[in-house]
PDB file of C-alpha atoms in Angstrom:
ATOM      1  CA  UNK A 238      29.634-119.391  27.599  1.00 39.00           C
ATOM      2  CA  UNK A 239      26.605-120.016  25.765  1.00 45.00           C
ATOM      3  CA  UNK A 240      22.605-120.890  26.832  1.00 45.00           C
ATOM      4  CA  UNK A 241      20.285-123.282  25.079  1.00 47.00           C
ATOM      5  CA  UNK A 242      16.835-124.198  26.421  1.00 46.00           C
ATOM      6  CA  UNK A 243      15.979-127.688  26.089  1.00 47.00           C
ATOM      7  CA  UNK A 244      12.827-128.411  26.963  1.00 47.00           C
ATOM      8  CA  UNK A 245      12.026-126.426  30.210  1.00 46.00           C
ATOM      9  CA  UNK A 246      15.781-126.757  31.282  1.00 48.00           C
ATOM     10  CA  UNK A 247      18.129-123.733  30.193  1.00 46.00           C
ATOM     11  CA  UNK A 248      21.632-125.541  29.404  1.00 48.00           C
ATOM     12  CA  UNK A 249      25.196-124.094  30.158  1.00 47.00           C
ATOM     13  CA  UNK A 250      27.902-125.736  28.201  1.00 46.00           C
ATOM     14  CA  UNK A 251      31.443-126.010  28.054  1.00 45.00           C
ATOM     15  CA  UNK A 252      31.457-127.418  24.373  1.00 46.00           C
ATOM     16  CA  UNK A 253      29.201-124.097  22.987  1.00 43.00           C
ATOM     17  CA  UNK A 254      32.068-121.665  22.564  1.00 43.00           C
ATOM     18  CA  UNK A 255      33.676-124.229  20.455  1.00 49.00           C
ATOM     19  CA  UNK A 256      31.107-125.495  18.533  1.00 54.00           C
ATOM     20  CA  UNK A 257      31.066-123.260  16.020  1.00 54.00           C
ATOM     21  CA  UNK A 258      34.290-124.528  14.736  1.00 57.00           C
ATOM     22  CA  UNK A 259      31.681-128.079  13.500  1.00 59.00           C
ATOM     23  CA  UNK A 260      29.263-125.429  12.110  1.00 83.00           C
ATOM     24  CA  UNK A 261      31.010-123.263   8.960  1.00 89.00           C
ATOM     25  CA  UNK A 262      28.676-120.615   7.230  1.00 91.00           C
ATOM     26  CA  UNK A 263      28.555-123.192   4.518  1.00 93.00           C
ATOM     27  CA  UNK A 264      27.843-125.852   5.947  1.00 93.00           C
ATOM     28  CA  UNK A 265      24.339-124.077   7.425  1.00 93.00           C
ATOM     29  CA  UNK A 266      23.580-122.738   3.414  1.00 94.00           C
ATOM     30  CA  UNK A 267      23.930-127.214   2.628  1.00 94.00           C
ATOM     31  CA  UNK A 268      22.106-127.558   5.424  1.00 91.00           C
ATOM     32  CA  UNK A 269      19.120-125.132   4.621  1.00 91.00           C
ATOM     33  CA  UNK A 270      19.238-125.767   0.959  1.00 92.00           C
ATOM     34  CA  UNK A 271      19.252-129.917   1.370  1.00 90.00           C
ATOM     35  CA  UNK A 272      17.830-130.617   4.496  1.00 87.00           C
ATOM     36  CA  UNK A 273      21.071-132.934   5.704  1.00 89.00           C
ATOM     37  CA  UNK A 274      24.692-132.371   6.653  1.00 92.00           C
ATOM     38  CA  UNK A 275      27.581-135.043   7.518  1.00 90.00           C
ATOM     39  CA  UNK A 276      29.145-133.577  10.498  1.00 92.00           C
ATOM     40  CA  UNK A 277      32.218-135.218  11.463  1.00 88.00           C
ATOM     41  CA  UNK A 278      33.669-134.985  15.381  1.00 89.00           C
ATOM     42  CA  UNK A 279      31.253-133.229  17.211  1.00 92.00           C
ATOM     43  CA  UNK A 280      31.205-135.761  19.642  1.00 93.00           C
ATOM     44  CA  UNK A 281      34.223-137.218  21.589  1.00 93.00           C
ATOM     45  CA  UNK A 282      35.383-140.401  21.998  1.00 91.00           C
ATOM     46  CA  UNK A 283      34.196-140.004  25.669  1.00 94.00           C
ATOM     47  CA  UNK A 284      30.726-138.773  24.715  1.00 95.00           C
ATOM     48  CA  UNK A 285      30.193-141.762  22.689  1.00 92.00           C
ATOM     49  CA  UNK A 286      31.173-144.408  25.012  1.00 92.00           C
ATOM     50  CA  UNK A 287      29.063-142.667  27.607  1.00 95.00           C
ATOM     51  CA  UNK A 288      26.283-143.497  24.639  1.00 94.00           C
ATOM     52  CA  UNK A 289      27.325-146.702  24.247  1.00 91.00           C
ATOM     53  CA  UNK A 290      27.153-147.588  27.855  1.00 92.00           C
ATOM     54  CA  UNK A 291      23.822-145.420  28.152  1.00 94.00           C
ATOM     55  CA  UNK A 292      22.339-147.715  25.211  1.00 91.00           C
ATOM     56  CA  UNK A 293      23.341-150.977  26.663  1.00 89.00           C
ATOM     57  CA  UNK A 294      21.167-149.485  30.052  1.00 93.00           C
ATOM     58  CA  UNK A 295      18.901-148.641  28.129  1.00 93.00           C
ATOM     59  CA  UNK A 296      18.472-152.107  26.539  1.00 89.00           C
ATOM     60  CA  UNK A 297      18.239-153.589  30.147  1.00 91.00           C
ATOM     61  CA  UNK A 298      15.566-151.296  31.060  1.00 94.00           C
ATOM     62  CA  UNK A 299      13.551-150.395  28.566  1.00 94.00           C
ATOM     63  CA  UNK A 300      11.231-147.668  28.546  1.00 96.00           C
ATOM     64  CA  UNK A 301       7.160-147.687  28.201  1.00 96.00           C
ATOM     65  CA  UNK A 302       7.453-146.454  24.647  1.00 95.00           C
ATOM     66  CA  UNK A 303      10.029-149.709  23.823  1.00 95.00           C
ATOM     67  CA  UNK A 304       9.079-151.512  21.271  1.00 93.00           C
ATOM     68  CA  UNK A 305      10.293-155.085  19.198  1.00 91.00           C
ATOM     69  CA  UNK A 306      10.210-155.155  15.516  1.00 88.00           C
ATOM     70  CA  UNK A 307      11.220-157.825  14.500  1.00 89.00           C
ATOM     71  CA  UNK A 308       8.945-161.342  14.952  1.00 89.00           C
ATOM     72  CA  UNK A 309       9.630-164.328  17.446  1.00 89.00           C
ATOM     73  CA  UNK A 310      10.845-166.923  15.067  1.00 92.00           C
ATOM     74  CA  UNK A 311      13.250-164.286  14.055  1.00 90.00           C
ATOM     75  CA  UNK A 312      16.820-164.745  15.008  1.00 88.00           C
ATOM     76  CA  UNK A 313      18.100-161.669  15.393  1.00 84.00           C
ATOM     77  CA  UNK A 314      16.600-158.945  17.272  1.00 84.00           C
ATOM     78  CA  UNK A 315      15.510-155.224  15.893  1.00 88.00           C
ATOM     79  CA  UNK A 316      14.263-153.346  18.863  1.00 88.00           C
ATOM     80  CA  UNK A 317      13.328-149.386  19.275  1.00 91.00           C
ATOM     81  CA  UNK A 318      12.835-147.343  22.507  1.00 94.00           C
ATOM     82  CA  UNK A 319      11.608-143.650  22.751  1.00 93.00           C
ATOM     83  CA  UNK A 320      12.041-140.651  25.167  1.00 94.00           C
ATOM     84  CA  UNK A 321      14.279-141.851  27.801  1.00 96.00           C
ATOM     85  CA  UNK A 322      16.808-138.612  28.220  1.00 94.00           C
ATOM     86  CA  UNK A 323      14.495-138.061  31.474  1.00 95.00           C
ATOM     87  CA  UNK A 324      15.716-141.408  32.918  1.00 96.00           C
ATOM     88  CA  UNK A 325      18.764-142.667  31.569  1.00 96.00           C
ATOM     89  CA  UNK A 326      21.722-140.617  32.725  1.00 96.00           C
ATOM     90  CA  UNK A 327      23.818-140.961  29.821  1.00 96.00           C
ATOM     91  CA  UNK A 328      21.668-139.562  27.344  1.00 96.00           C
ATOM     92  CA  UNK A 329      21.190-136.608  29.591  1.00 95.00           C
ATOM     93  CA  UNK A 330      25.054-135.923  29.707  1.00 96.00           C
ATOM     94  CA  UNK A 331      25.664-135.828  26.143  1.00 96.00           C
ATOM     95  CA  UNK A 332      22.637-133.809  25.331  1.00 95.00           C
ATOM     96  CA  UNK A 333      22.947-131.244  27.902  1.00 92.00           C
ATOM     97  CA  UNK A 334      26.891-131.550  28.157  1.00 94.00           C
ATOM     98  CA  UNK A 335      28.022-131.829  24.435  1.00 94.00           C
ATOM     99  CA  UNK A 336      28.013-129.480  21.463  1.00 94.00           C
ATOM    100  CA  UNK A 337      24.997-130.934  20.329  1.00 94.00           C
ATOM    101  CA  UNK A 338      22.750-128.009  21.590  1.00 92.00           C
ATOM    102  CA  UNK A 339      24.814-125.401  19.762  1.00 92.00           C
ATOM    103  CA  UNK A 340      25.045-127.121  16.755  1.00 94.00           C
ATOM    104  CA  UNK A 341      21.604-127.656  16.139  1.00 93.00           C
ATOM    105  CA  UNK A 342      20.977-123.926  17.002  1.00 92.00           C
ATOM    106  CA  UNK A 343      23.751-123.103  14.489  1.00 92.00           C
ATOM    107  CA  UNK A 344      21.968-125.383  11.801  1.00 93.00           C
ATOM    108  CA  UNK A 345      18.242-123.728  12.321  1.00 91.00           C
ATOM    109  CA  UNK A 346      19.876-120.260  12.810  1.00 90.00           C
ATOM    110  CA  UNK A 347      17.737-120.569  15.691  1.00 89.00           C
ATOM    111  CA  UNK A 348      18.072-118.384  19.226  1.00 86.00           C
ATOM    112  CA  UNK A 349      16.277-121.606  21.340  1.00 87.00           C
ATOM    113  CA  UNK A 350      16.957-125.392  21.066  1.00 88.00           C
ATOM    114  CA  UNK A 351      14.604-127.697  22.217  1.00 88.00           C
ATOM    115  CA  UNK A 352      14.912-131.754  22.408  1.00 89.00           C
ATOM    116  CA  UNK A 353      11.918-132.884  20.822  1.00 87.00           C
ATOM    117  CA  UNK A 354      12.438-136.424  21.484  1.00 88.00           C
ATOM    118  CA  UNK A 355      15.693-139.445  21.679  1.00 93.00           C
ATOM    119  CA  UNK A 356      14.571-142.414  19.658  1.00 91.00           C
ATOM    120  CA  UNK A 357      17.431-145.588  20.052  1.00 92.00           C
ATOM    121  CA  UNK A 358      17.328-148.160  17.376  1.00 90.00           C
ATOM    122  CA  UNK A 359      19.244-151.627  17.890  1.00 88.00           C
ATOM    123  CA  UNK A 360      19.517-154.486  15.148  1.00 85.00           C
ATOM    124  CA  UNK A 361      21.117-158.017  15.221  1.00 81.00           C
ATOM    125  CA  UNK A 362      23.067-158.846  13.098  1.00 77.00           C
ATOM    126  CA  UNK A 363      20.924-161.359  10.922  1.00 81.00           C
ATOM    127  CA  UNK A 364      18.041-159.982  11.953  1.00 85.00           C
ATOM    128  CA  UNK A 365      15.480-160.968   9.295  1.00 88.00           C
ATOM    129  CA  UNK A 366      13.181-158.058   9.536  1.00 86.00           C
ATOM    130  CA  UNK A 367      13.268-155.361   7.024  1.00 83.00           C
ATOM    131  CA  UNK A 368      13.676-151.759   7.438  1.00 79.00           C
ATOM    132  CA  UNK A 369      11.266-150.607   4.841  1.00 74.00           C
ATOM    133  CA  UNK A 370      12.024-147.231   3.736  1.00 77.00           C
ATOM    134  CA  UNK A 371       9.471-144.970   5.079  1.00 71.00           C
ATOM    135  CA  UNK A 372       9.067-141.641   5.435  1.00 73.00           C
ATOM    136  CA  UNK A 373       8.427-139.641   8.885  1.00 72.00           C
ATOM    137  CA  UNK A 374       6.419-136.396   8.106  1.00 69.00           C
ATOM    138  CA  UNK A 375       3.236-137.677   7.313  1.00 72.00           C
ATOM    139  CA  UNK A 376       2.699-138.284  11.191  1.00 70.00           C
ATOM    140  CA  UNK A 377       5.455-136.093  12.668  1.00 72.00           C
ATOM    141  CA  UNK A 378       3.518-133.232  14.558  1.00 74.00           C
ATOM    142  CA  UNK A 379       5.904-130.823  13.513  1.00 74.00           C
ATOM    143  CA  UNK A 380       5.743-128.212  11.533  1.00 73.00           C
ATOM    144  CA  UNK A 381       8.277-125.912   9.846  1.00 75.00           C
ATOM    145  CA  UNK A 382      12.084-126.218   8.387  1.00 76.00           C
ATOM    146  CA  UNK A 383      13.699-125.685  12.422  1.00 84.00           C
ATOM    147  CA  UNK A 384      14.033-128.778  13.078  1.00 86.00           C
ATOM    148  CA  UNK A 385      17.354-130.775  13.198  1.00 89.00           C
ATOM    149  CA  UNK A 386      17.814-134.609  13.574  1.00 89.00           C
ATOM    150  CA  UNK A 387      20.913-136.126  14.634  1.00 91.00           C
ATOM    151  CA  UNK A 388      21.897-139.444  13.413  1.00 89.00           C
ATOM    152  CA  UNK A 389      24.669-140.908  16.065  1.00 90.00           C
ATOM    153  CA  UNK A 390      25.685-144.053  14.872  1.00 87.00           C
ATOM    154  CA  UNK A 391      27.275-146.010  17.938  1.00 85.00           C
ATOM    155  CA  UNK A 392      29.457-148.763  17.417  1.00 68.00           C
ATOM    156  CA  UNK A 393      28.961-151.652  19.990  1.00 52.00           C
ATOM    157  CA  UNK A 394      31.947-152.893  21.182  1.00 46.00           C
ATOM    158  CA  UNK A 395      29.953-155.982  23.333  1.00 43.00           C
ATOM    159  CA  UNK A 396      27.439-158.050  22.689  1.00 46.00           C
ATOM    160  CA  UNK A 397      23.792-156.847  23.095  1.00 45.00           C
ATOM    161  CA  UNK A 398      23.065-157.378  26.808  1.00 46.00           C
ATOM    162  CA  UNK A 399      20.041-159.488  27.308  1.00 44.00           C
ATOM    163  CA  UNK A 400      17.466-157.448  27.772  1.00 44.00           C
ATOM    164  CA  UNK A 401      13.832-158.015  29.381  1.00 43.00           C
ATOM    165  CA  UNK A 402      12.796-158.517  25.236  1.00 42.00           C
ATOM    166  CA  UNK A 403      14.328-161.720  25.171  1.00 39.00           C
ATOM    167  CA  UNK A 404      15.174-163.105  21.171  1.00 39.00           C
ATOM    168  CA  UNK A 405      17.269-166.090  20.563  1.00 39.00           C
ATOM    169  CA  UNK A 406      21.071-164.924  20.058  1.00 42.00           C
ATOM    170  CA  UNK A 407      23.822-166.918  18.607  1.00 41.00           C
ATOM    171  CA  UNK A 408      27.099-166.170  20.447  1.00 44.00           C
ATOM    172  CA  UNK A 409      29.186-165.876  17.520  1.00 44.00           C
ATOM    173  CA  UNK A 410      26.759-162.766  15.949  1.00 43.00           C
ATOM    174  CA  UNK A 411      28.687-159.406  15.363  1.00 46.00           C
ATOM    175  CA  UNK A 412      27.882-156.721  18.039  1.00 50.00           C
ATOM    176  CA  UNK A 413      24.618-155.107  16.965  1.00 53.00           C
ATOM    177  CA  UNK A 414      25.478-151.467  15.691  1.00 63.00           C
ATOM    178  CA  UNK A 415      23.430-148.884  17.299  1.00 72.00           C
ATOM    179  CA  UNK A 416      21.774-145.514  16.461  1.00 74.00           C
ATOM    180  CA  UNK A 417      20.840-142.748  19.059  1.00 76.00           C
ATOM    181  CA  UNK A 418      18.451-140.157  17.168  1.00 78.00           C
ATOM    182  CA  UNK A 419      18.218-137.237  18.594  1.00 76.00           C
ATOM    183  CA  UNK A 420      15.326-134.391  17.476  1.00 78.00           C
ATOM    184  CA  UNK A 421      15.841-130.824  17.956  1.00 77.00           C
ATOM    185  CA  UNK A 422      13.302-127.905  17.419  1.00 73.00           C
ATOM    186  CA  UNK A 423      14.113-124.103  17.066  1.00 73.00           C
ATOM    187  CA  UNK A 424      13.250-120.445  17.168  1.00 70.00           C
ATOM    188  CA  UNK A 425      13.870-118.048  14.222  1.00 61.00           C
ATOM    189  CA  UNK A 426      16.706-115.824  15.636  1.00 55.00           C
TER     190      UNK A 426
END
């Protein structure tokens, strides 16, 4: 069995010793010569239901950092919240429970993991505000090539709960698909 630190917690896992069956030697050379991987099963099904469900509480009680984006008159909704591992108990099970851990330290060839931050994004469909494309470093305060970003696309099964951010909602609108980003920072081994 395995230990990651992330943040101030050190993190035993059951998933580490087989995480390294996600994480091929060539799959880390893609990932240091482009900067992005597809990584394919690393979660269970379990592990993202338990994101799923931890989204949907999430959308009931947002955090401080939460944040609309798209405009009142808009019909759909587009909604962001920040840093809630510390306070919504299924983010903290698949971070410190899931192969996540390993295979960012597998990615960075990295001796530490840290989470840097969770970030939740949730559109509507016909939402009319634009995603513009945009690029992050500019005003990320990090610094250096250890650093991994998960992408977990979640797809809702319900409809969006109604959440204190209250948008107009039209009952026969798709479930709103739903994207847990997780940041990891690492340690040269």
């Amino acid at each position: 069995m395995k230990v990651a630190r992330i943040g101030t917690r050190l993190v035993r896992s059951r998933h580490f010793a087989s995480a390294s069956s996600h994480i091929k030697a060539d799959i880390v050379q893609q990932y240091a010569a482009d900067g992005a991987v597809l990584l394919r099963g690393v979660l269970s099904r379990e592990e993202v239901s338990t994101l799923r469900e931890a989204i949907d509480w999430n959308l009931l009680h947002p955090g401080p950092l939460a944040g609309v984006a798209s405009h009142d008159a808009d019909p759909g909704l587009f909604l962001e919240d920040f840093c809630n591992w510390d306070r919504v108990v299924g983010y903290q099970d698949v971070i410190f429970n899931s192969a996540l851990g390993e295979v960012a330290a597998a990615l960075m060839n990295s001796k530490t993991v840290r989470l840097y931050h969770d970030h939740v994004l949730v559109k509507e469909a016909w939402t009319q505000q634009a995603t513009p494309w945009h690029q992050d470093q500019p005003y990320y305060n990090i610094v250096g090539r250890q650093n991994v970003s998960f992408w977990i696309p979640v797809d809702r099964g319900a409809q969006l709960p109604r959440s204190p951010m209250p948008r107009a909602n039209s009952s026969t609108a798709p479930s709103p698909p739903a994207w847990l980003h997780l940041q990891y920072h690492g340690n040269r081994r």
